[in-house]
XYZ file of C-alpha atoms in Angstrom:
423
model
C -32.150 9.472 -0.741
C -28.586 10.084 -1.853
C -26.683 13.155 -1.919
C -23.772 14.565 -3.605
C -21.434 16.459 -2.009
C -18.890 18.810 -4.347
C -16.299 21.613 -3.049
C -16.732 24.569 -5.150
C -13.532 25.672 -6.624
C -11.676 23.069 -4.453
C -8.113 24.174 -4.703
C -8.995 28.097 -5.069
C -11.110 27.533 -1.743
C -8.344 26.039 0.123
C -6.125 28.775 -0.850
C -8.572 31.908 0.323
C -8.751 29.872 3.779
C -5.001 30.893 4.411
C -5.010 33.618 2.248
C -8.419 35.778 2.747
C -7.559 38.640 1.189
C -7.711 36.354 -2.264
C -11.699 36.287 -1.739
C -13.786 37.927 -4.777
C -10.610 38.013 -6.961
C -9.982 36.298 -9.790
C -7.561 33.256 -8.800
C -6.521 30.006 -10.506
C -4.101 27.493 -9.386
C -0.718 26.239 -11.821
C -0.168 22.981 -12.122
C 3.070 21.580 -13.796
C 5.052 18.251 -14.091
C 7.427 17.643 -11.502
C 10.419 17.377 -13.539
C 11.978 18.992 -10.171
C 12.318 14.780 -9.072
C 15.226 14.464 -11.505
C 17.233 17.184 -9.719
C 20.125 15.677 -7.941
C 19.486 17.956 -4.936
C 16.114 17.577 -5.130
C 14.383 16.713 -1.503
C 11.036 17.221 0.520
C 9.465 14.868 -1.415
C 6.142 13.435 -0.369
C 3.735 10.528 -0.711
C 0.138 10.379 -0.085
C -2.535 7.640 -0.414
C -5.495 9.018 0.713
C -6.519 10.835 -2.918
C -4.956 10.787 -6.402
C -6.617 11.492 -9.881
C -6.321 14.557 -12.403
C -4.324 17.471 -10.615
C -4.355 15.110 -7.468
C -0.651 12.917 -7.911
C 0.437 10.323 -5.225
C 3.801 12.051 -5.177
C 4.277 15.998 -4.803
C 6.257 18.890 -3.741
C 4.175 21.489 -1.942
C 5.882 24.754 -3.613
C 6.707 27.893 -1.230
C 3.677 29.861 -0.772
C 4.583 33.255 -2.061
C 1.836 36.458 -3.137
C 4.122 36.209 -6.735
C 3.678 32.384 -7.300
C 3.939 32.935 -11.802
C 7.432 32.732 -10.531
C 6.991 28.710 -10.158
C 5.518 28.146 -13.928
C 8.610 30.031 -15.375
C 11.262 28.328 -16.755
C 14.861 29.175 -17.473
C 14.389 30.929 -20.804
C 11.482 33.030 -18.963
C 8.762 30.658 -21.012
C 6.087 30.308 -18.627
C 4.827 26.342 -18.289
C 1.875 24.366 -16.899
C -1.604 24.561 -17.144
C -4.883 25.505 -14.739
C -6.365 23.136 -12.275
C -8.859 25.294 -10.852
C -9.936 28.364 -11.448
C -12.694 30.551 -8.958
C -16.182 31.484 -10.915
C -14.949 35.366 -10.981
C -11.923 33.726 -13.505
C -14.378 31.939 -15.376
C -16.155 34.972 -16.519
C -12.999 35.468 -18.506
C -13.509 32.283 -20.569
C -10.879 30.925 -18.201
C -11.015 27.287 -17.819
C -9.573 24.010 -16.067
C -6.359 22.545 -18.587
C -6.312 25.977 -19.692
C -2.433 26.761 -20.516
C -1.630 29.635 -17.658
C 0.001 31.535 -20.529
C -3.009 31.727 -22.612
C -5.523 32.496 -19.280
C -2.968 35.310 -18.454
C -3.824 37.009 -22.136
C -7.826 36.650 -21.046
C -7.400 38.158 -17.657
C -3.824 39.900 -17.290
C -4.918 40.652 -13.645
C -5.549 37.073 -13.106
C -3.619 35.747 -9.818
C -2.230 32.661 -10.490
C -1.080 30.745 -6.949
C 1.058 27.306 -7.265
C -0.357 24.030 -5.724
C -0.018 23.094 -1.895
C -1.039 19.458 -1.967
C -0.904 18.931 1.666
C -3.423 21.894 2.570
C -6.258 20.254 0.121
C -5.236 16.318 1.389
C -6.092 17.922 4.866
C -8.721 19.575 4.155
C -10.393 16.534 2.045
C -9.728 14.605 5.277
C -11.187 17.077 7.424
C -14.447 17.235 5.551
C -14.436 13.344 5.238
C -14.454 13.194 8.996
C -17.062 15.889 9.329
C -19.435 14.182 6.843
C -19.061 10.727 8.651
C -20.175 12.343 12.040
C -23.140 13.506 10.145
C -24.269 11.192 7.581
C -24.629 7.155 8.436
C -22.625 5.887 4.454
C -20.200 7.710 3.240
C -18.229 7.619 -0.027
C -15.221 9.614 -0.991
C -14.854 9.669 -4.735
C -12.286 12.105 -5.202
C -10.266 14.850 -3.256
C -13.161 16.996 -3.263
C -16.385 14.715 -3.943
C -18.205 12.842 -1.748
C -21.693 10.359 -1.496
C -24.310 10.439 0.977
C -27.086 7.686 1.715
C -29.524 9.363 3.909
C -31.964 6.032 3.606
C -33.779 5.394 6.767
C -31.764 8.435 8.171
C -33.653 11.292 6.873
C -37.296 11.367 5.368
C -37.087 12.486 2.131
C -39.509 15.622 2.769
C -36.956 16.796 5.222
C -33.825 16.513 2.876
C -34.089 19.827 1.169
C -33.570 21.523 4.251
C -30.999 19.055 6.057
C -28.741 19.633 3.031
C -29.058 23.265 3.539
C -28.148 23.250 7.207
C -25.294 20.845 6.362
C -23.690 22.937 3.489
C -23.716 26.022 5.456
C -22.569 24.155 8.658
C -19.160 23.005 6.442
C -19.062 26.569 5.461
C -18.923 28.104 9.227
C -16.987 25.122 10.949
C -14.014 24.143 7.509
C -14.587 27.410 5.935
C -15.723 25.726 2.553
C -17.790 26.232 0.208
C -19.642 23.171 -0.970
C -22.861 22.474 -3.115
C -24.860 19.363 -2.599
C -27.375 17.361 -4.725
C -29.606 15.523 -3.513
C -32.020 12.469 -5.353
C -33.023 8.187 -5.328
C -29.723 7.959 -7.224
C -26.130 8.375 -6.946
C -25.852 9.781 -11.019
C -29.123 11.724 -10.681
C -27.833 13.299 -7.498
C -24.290 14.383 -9.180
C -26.567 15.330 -11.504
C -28.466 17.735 -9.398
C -24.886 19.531 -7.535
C -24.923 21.104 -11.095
C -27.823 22.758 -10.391
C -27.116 23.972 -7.182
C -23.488 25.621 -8.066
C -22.002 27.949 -7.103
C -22.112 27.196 -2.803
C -26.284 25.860 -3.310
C -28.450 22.771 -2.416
C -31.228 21.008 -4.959
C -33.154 18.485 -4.778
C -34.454 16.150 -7.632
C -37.551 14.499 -6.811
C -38.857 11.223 -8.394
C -42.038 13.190 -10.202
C -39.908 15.940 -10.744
C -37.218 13.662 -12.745
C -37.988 14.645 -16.204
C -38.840 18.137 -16.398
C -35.552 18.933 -14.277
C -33.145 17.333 -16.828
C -35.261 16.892 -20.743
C -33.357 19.916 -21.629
C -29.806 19.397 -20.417
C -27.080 17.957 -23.297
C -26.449 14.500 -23.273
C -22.622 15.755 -22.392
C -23.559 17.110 -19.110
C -24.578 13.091 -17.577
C -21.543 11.856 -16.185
C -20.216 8.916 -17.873
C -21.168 10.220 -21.323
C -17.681 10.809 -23.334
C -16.703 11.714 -26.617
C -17.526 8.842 -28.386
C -20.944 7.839 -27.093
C -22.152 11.507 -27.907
C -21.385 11.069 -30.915
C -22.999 7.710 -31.456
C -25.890 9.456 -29.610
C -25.950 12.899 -31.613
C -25.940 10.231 -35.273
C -29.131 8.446 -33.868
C -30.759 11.796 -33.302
C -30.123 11.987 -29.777
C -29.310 15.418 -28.158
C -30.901 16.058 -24.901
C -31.482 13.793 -21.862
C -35.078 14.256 -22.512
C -34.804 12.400 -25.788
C -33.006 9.548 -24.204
C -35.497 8.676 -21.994
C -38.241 9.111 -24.713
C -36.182 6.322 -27.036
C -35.325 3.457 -25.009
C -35.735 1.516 -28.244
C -33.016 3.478 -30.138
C -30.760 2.943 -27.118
C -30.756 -0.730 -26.911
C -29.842 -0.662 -30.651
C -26.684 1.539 -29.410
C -25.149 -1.340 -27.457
C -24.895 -2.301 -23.546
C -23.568 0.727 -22.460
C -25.811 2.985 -24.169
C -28.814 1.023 -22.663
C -26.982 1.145 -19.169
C -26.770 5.120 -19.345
C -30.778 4.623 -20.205
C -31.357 3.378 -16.996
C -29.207 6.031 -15.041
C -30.414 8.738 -16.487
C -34.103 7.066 -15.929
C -33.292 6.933 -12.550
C -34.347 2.776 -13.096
C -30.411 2.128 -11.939
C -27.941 2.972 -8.575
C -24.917 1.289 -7.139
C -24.300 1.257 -3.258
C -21.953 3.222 -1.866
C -18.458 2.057 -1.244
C -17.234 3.342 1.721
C -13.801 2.082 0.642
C -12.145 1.476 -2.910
C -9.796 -1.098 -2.873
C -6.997 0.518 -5.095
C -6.211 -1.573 -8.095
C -3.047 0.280 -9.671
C -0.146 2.256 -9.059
C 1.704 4.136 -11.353
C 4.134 7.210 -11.793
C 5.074 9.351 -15.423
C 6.522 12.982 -15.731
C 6.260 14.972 -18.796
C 9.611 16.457 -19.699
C 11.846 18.409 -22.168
C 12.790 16.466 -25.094
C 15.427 14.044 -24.059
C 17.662 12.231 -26.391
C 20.764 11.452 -23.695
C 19.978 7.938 -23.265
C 22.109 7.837 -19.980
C 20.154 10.397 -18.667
C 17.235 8.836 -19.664
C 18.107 5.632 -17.611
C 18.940 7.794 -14.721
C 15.724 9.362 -14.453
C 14.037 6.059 -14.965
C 15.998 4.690 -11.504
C 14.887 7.626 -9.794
C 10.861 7.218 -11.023
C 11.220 3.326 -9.706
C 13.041 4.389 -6.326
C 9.822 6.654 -5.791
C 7.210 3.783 -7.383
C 8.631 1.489 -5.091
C 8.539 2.846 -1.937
C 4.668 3.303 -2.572
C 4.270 -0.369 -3.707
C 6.100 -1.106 -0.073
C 4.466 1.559 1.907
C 0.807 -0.112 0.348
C 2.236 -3.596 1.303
C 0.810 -4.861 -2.053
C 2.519 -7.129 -4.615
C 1.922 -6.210 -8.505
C 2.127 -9.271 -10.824
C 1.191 -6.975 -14.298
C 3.996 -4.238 -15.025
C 3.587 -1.691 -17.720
C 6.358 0.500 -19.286
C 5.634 3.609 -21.537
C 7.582 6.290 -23.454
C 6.119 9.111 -25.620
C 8.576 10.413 -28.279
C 8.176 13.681 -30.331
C 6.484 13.439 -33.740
C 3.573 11.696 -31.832
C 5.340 8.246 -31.590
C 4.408 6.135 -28.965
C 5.297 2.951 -27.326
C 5.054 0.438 -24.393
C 5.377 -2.576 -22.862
C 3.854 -5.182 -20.584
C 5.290 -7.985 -18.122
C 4.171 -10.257 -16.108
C 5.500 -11.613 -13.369
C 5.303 -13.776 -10.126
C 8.013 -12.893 -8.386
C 7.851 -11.523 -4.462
C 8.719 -7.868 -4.863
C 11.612 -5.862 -4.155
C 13.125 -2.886 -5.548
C 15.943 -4.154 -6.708
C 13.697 -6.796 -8.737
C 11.883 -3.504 -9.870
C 14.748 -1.378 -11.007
C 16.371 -4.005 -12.687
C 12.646 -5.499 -14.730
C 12.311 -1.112 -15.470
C 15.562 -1.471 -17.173
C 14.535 -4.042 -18.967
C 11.279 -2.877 -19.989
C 12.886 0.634 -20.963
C 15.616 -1.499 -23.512
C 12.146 -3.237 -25.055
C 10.261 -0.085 -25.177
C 12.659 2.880 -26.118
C 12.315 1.390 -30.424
C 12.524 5.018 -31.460
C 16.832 5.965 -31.199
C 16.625 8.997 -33.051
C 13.711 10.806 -31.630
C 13.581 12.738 -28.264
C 11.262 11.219 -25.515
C 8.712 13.680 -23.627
C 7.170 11.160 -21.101
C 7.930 8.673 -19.747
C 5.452 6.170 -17.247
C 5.534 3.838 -15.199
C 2.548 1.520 -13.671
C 1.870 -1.692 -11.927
C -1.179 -3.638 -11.115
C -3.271 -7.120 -10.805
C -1.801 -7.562 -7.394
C -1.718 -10.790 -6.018
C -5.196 -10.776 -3.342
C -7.113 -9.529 -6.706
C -5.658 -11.550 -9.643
C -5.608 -15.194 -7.009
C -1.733 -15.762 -8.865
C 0.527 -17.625 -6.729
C 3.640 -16.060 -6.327
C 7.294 -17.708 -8.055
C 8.784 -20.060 -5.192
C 11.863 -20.509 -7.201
C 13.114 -16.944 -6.334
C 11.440 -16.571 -3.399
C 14.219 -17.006 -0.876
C 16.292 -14.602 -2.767
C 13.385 -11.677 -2.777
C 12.871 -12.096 0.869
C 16.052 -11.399 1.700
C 15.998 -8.115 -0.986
C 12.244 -7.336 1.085
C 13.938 -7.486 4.689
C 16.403 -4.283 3.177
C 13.759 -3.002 1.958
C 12.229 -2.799 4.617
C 15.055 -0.999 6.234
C 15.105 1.046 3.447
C 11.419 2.160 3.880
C 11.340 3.161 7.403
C 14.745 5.664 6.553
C 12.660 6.868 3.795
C 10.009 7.798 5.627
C 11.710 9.452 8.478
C 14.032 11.200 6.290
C 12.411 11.440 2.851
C 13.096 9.773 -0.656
C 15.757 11.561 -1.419
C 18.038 10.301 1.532
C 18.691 6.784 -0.051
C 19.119 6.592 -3.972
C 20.745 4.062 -6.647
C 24.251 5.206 -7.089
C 23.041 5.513 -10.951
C 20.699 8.387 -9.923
C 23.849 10.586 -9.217
């Protein structure tokens, strides 16, 4: 069998491990932008690998813990910014949600205690649980900061799984002090599936007979994998409830490949192995900020998001050969850029292909820009290109400071070597 592993109320959970007197009140955690990396004094900065994904960013600032943390969300006209990551189940009963706007959770539940983000704490923890779960379980797959996969196959019969994952929830809970559900089926999706069931801090299991009288009645919404647009493809042909999926195979071949390969997941007729590694594919960095029109400053801030995008590039030892360039503009205007290129990389070959990419992409003069982002990808041991020879002397001289570069960085932080055009 597989199992699912989720931490309930990941970032609230963390935060009642150092702070216990937050327990049974109602808590969310901010979340803003880090327009703070534009700040010429700005310092402390850090990179990590291990996670990233919504609320989780490669590069953060872990704010000063404080019992009055509103105080980070509130800018300098008193307007307070940002929006919810997490909020505990005694928020919820508010209406308060994740990507809730903290100003408009604060009118729900005027009580509610609203903490800013420590990265590092839930990196560690996520590590620490990782560990734990690997001593315990023979495959296991991290898919986020706070999910993880279990193959229990040949490990533990399946009449004895019920009560394994009930020992090995409430073993996490005494030895890492979380609280974690866990699902438990023949399938990865069915078993994600299942953690639903067992929230808040529970354990179910989803049998192969019991398969269809567990889930007929659940929205096609709550499958994983199911967005916006193939629920409403699904809700035109009729289709409402997992139940009447599986009873119209028919209908869902007619709905195209995907449709028909959501059939067989939600059938239980489909599973993909565990990965006990993902090989990352893509890097990027963006910041949301105040509308900008000073196109100076805009180039400034653009040297300091490549200074930081670089040093991960050289700290992952990888070499992108796809580079993508983005700016959003008031008004809803939007518009990017893509290059390609061979050449060995360095930062100075990075800064100086941004500023090119920022000329091509920045068509709207007269509007301020929001956001802007930067990404890179199809690096060279995935995409098999061969990398430019005719500038290759040249860029391994540029990697050999970089390199210099990098280890400074990393003993004393991003901030301690910049372009002079950050300043």
């Amino acid at each position: 069998m597989k199992i699912h592993i989720d931490i309930d109320c990941f970032f609230v959970s963390a935060t009642r491990i150092i702070e216990p007197h937050l327990e049974g009140k109602t808590v969310a955690i901010g979340g803003r932008s880090d327009t703070k990396i534009f700040d010429t004094s700005f310092s402390k900065q850090k990179v990590d690998f291990q996670n990233s994904g919504n609320f989780v960013p490669i590069f953060y600032k872990d704010y000063e813990q404080e019992d009055d943390d509103i105080r980070n969300f509130i800018d300098s006209s008193g307007k307070i910014r940002g929006i919810l990551t997490t909020a505990s189940y005694e928020a919820r009963a508010y209406g308060i949600k994740t990507a809730m706007r903290i100003d408009e959770a604060l009118q729900l539940c005027p009580s509610l205690i609203i903490k800013a983000p420590n990265m590092t704490l839930y990196q560690k923890l996520s590590h620490q649980l990782h560990e734990f779960l690997m001593q315990n379980i023979p495959i296991v797959e991290q898919a986020s900061i706070d999910e993880f996969y279990g193959d229990l196959t040949g490990w533990i019969e399946d009449k004895d799984v019920e009560e394994f994952i009930s020992i090995l929830r409430h073993r996490i809970k005494k030895e890492l002090h979380l609280p974690v559900s866990i699902g438990a089926s023949n399938t990865k999706y069915i078993a994600k599936l299942a953690t639903n069931f067992a929230k808040p801090f529970g354990s179910k299991v989803i049998f192969s007979n019991e398969l269809e009288h567990a889930i007929s009645y659940l929205h096609v919404k709550d499958f994983p994998g199911v967005g916006k647009k193939m629920m409403q493809k699904f809700h035109q042909s009729g289709i409402y409830t997992l139940g009447d999926v599986l009873k119209r195979k028919k209908r869902m071949q007619t709905l195209g490949p995907y449709a028909l390969e959501l059939y067989y997941r939600i059938s239980a007729l489909k599973d993909d192995e565990l990965k006990i590694s993902k090989p990352r594919k893509s890097i990027g960095i963006s910041r949301t900020i105040d509308p900008l029109y000073d196109r100076m400053e805009l180039r400034r801030r653009v040297h300091i998001l490549v200074r930081h995008l670089s040093h991960a590039i050289l700290r992952l030892d990888v070499y992108p050969t796809v580079y993508h360039f983005s700016l959003r503009y008031e008004m809803n205007k939007k518009s990017h850029v893509n290059i390609s290129s061979t050449r060995l990389f360095s930062e100075q070959f990075f800064d100086t292909l941004c500023m090119r990419m920022l000329q091509k992409t920045d068509i709207y003069k007269r509007l301020h820009i929001i956001r802007i982002s930067i990404s890179c990808g199809s690096f060279t041991k995935d995409s098999k290109k061969e990398l430019d020879l005719t500038t290759y002397a040249q860029a391994k001289q540029e990697r050999k400071l970089n390199e210099v570069t990098l280890k400074a960085r990393e003993k004393y932080g991003l901030h301690i070597l910049k372009w002079g055009s950050e300043l």
